[in-house]
Short mmCIF file of C-alpha atoms in Angstrom, two decimals:
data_model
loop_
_atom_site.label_atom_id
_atom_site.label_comp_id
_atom_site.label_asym_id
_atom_site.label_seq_id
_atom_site.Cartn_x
_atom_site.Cartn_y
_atom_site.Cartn_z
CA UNK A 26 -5.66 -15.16 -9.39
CA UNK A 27 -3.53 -15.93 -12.28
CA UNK A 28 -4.31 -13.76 -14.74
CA UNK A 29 -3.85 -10.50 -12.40
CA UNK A 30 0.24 -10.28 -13.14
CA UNK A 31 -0.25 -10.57 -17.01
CA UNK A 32 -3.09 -8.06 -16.83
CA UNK A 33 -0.73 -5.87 -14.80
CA UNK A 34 2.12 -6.29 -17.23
CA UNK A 35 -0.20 -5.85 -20.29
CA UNK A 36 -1.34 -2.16 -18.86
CA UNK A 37 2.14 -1.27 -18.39
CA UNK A 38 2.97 -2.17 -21.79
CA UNK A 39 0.62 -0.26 -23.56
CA UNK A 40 1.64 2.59 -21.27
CA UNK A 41 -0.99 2.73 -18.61
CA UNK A 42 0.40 4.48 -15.24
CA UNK A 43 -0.78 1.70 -12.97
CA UNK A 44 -0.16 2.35 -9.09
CA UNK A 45 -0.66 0.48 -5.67
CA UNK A 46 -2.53 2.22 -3.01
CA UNK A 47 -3.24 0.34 0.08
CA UNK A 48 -3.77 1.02 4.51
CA UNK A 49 -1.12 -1.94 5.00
CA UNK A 50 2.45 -0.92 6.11
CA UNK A 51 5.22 -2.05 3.95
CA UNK A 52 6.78 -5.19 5.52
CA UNK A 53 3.33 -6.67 5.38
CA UNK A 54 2.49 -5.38 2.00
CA UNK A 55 6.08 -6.80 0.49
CA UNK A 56 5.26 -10.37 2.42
CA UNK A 57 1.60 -10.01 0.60
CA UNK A 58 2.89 -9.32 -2.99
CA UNK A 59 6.23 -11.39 -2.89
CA UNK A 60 3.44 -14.40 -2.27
CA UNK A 61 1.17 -13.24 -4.73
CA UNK A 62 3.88 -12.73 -7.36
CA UNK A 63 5.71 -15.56 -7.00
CA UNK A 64 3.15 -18.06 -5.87
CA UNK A 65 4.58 -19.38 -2.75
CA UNK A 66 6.31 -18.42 0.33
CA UNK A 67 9.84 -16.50 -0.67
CA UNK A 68 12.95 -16.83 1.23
CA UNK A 69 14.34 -13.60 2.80
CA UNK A 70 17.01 -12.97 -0.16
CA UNK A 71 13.63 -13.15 -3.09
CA UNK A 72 11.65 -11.48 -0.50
CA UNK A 73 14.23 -8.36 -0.09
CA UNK A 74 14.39 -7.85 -4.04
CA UNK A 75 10.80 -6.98 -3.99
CA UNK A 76 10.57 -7.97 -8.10
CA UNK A 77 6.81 -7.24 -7.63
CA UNK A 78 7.50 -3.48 -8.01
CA UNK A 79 7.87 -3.65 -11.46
CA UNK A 80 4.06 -4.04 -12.14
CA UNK A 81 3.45 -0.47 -10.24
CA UNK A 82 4.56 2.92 -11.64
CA UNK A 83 3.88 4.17 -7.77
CA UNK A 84 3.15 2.26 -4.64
CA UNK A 85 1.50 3.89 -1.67
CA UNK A 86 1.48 1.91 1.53
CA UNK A 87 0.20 3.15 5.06
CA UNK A 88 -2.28 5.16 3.33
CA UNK A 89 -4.86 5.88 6.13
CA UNK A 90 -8.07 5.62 3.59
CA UNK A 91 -10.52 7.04 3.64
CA UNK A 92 -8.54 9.91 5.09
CA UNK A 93 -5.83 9.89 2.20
CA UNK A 94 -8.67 10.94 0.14
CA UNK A 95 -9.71 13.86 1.85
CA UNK A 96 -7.12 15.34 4.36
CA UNK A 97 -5.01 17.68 1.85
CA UNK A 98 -2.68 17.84 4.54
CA UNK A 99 -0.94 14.01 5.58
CA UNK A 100 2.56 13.76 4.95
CA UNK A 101 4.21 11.99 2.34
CA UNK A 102 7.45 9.66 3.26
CA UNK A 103 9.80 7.94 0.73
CA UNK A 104 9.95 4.08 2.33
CA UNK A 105 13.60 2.57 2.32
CA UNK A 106 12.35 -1.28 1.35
CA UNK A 107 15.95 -2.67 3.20
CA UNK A 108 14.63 -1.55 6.72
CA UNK A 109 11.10 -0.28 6.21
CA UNK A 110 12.37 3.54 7.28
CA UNK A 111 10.99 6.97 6.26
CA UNK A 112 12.44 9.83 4.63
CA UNK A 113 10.23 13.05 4.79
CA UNK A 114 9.44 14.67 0.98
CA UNK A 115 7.70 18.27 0.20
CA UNK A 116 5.37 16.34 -1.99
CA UNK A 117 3.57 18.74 -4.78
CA UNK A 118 5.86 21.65 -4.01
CA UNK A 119 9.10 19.37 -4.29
CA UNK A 120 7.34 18.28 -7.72
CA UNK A 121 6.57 21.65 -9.00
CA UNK A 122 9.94 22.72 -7.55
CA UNK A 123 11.68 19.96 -9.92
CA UNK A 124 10.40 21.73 -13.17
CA UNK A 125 9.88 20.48 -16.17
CA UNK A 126 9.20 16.69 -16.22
CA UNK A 127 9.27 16.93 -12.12
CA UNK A 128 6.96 13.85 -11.53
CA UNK A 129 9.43 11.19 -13.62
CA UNK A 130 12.54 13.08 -11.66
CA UNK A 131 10.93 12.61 -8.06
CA UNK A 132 9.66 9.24 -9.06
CA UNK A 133 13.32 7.99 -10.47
CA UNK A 134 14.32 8.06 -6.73
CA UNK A 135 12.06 5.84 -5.42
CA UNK A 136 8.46 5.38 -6.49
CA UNK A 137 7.06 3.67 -2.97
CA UNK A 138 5.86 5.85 -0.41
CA UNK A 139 4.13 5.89 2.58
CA UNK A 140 0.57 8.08 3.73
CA UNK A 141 -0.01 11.69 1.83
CA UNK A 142 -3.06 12.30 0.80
CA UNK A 143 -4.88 12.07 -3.34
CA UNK A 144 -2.67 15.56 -3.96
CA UNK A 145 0.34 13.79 -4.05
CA UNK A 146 -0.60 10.70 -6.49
CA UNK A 147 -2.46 12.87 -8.96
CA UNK A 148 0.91 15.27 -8.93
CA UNK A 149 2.71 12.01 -9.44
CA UNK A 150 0.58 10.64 -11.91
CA UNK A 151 0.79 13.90 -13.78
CA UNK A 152 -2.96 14.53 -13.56
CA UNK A 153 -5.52 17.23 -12.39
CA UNK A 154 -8.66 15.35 -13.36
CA UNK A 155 -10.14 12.57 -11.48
CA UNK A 156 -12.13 11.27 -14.44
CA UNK A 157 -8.40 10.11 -16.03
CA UNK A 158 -8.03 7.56 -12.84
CA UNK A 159 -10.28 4.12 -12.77
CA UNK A 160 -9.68 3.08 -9.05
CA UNK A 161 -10.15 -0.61 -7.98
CA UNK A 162 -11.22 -1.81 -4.54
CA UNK A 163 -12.95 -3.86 -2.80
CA UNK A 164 -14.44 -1.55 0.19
CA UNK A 165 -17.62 0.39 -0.60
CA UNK A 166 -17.15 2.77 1.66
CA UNK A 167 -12.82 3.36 2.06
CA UNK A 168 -12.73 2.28 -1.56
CA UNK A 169 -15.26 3.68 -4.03
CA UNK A 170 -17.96 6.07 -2.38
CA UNK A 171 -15.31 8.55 -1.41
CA UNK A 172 -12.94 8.21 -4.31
CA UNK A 173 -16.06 8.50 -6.04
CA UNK A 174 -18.40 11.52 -4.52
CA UNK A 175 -14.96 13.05 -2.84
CA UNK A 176 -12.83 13.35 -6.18
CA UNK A 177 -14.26 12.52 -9.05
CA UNK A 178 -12.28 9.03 -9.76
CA UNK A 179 -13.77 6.62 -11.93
CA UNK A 180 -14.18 3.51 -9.92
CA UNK A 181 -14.53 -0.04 -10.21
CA UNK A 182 -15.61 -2.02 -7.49
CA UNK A 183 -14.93 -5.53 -6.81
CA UNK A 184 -17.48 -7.85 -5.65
CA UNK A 185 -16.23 -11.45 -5.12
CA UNK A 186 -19.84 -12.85 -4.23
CA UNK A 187 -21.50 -12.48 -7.54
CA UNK A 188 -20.05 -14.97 -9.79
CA UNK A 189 -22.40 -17.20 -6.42
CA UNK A 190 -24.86 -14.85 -6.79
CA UNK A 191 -25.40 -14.92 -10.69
CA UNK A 192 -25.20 -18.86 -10.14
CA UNK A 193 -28.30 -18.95 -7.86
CA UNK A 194 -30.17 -16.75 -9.97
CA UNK A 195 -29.88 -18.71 -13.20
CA UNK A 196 -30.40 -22.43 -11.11
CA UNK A 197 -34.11 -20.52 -9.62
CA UNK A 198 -34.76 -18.81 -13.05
CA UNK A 199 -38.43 -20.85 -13.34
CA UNK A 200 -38.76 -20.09 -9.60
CA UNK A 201 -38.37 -16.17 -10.32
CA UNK A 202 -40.13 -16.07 -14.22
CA UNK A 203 -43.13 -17.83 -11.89
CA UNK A 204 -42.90 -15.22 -9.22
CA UNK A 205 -43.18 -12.57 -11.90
CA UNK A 206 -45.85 -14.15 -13.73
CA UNK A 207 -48.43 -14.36 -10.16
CA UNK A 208 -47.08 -10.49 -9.66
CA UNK A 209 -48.47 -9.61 -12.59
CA UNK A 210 -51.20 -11.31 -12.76
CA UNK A 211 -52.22 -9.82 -9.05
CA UNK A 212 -51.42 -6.58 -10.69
CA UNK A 213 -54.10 -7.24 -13.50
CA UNK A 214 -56.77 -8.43 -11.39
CA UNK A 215 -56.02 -5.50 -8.97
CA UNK A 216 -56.45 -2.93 -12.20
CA UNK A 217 -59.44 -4.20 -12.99
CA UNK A 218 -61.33 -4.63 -9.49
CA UNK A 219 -60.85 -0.77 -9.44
CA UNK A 220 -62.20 -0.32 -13.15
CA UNK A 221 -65.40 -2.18 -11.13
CA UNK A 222 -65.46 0.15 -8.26
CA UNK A 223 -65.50 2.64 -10.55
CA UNK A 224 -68.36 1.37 -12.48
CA UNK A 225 -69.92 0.87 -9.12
CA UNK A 226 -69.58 4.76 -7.98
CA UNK A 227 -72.12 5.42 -11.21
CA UNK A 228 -74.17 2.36 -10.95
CA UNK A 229 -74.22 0.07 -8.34
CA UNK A 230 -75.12 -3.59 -8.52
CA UNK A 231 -75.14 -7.10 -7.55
CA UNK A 232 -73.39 -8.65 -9.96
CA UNK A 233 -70.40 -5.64 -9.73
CA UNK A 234 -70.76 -6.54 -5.72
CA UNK A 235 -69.85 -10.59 -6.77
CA UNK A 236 -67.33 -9.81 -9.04
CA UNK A 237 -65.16 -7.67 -6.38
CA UNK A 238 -65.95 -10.40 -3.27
CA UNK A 239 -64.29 -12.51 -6.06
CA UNK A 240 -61.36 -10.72 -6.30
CA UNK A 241 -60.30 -9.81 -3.02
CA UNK A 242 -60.42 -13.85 -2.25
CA UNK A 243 -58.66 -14.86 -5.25
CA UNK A 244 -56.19 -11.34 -4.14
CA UNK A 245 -55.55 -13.08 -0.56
CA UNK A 246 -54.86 -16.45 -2.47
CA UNK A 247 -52.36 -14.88 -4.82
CA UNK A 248 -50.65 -13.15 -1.93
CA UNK A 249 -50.20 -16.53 -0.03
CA UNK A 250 -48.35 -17.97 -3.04
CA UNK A 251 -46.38 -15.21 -3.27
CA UNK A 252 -45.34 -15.39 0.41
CA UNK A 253 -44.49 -18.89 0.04
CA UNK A 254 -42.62 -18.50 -3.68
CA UNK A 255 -40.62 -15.34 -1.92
CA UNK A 256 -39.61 -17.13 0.73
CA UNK A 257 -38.51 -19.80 -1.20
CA UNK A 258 -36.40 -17.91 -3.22
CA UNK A 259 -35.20 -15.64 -0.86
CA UNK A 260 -33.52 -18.85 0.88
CA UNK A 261 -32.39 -20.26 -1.93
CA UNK A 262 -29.60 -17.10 -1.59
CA UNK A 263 -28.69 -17.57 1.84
CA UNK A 264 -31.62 -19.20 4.53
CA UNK A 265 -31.80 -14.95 6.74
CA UNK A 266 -30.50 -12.75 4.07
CA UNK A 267 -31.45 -13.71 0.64
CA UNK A 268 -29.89 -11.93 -1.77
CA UNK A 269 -27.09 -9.58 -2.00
CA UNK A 270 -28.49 -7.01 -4.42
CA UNK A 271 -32.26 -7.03 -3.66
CA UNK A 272 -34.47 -7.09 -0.87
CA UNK A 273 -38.03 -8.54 -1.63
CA UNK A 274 -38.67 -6.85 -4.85
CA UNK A 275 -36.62 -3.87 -4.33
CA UNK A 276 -32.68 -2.74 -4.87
CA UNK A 277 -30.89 -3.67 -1.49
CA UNK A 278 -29.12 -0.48 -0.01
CA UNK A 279 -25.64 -2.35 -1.15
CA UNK A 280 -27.02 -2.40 -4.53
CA UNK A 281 -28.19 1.28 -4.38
CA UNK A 282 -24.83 2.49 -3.17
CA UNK A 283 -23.31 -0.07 -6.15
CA UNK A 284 -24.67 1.87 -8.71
CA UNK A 285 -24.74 4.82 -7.77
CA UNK A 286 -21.10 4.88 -6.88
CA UNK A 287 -19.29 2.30 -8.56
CA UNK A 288 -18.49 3.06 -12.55
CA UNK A 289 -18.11 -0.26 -13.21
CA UNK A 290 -18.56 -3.73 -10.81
CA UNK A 291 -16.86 -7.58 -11.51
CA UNK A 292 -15.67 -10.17 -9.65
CA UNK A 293 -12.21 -9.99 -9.43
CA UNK A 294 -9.98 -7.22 -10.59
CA UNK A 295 -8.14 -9.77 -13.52
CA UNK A 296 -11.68 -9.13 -15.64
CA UNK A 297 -10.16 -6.41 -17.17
CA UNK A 298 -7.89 -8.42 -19.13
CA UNK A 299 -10.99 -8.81 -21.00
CA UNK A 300 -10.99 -5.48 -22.63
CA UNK A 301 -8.28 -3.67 -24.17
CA UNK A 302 -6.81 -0.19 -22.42
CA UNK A 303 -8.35 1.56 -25.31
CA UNK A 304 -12.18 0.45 -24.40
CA UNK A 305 -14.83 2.82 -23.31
CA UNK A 306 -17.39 1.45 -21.05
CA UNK A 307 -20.63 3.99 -21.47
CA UNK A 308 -23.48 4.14 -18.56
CA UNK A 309 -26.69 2.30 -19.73
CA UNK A 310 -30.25 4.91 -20.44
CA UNK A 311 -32.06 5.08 -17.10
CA UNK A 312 -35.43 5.46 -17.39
CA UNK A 313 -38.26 6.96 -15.09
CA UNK A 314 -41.08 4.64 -14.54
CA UNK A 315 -43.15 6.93 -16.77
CA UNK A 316 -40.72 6.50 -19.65
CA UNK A 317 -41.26 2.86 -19.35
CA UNK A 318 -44.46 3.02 -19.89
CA UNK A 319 -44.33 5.17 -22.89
CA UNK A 320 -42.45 2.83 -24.66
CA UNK A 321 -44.19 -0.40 -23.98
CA UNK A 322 -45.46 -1.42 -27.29
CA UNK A 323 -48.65 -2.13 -25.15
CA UNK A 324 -49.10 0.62 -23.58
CA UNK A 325 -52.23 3.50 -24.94
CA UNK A 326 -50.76 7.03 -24.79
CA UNK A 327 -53.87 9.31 -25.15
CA UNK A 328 -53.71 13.55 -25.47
CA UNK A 329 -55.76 16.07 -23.59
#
């Protein structure tokens, strides 16, 4: 991803505290990031400078998640990058125990560390609210449910199959307006076959008798077509699972943990660079199914 290292450097310049918090051990995580940052394979020499640590104000490897945000009490170890070794710290109390400014004194020693638990980055980050942290992953579950339900961090959650997903949709648009269209329209006949039964409960007839045969064959019709639209659709995601987000017309449990749990979602963690650090990003109005009906400029609201 290209534009992840100028996004980096751009929330560093406007003073954003931006840290590195990840289960891999630090030889593998300085192979990963030397390769990211320079875009190729780095001799030992490049490797060993580790010039990628300059986008992170902290950088937690071996982190054990989701038990690093949970477990007040795992360690915290300095790492030596030379040799990968581990130096035990006191963690908050060797913070506190530094004074005044005691997170930028602990921190000039060496900001990459190894396991401890969300204590010791919100000490280090000089914060006591999770609502001042966004936190991006990739993991539902290590990532953003417990960050999110656990502490309180805002959360962003990357999903790299929608930018596919959005695709499909748009390319079977006239296959899903036409799905929605036949809903509705079994929806309509439905409403009004039981405005006839309820005609019939005060005055049977014939003719009310026709009319509801009538509808309960053109009802099995309508659900045929529907069978065979959904199906069609549903492959046009992928031929067994369909979609990502839904399952027939309902929110898949991925998508229900999605929103309840992730702040914000995107594709790829670089689609930041598309805001400013300054941006608020506000929760849209849910609304009950009786709110939507309310204001439907079709609806008829009616008082006792």
């Amino acid at each position: 991803d290209d534009d992840m290292i100028p996004m980096l450097k751009n929330y560093k310049e406007a003073g954003v505290k931006v840290f590195l918090l990840t289960n891999s051990y630090w030889k593998y995580t300085s192979t990963c990031m030397n390769y990211l940052y320079h875009g190729k394979k780095v001799d030992a020499d490049l490797q060993n400078r580790n010039e990628w640590l300059e986008l992170f104000d902290i950088v937690v490897v071996g982190s054990c998640k989701p038990a690093y945000l949970k477990d007040p009490n795992l360690s915290l170890f300095r790492v030596n990058h030379e040799d990968g070794s581990l130096l035990n710290t006191e963690g908050v109390y060797e913070i506190e125990g530094l004074g005044p400014n005691g997170a930028d004194k602990f921190l000039s020693v060496g900001n990459t560390f190894q396991g401890g638990n969300w204590l010791h980055l919100q000490a280090m980050l000089e914060t006591k609210a999770g609502e001042e942290i966004l936190y991006v992953g990739d993991h539902l579950y290590g990532d953003v449910l417990r960050s999110k339900r656990a502490l309180g961090w805002r959360t962003a959650f990357i999903v790299p199959e929608l930018p596919t997903e959005m695709k499909i949709y748009r390319d079977n648009l006239k296959l899903y307006n036409q799905i929605t269209k036949v809903r509705k329209l079994r929806d309509e006949l439905n409403i009004w076959a039981d405005e006839l039964r309820m005609q019939a409960s005060q005055s049977n007839s014939d003719d009310i008798v026709r009319k509801l045969d009538e509808i309960e064959e053109d009802d099995i019709k309508i659900k045929s077509l529907l069978s065979k639209l959904g199906n069609k659709y549903h492959a046009a995601f992928h031929p067994i699972w369909g979609q990502t987000f839904q399952a027939g017309y309902m929110d898949s449990r991925f998508s229900y943990y999605v929103q309840n749990y992730a702040c914000v979602y995107m594709s790829k963690a670089s689609n930041l660079r598309f805001s400013t650090t300054e941006r608020s990003f506000r929760t849209s109005q849910e609304m009950m199914p009786h709110h939507q009906i309310l204001v439907d400029p079709m609806a008829v609201f009616e008082e006792d």
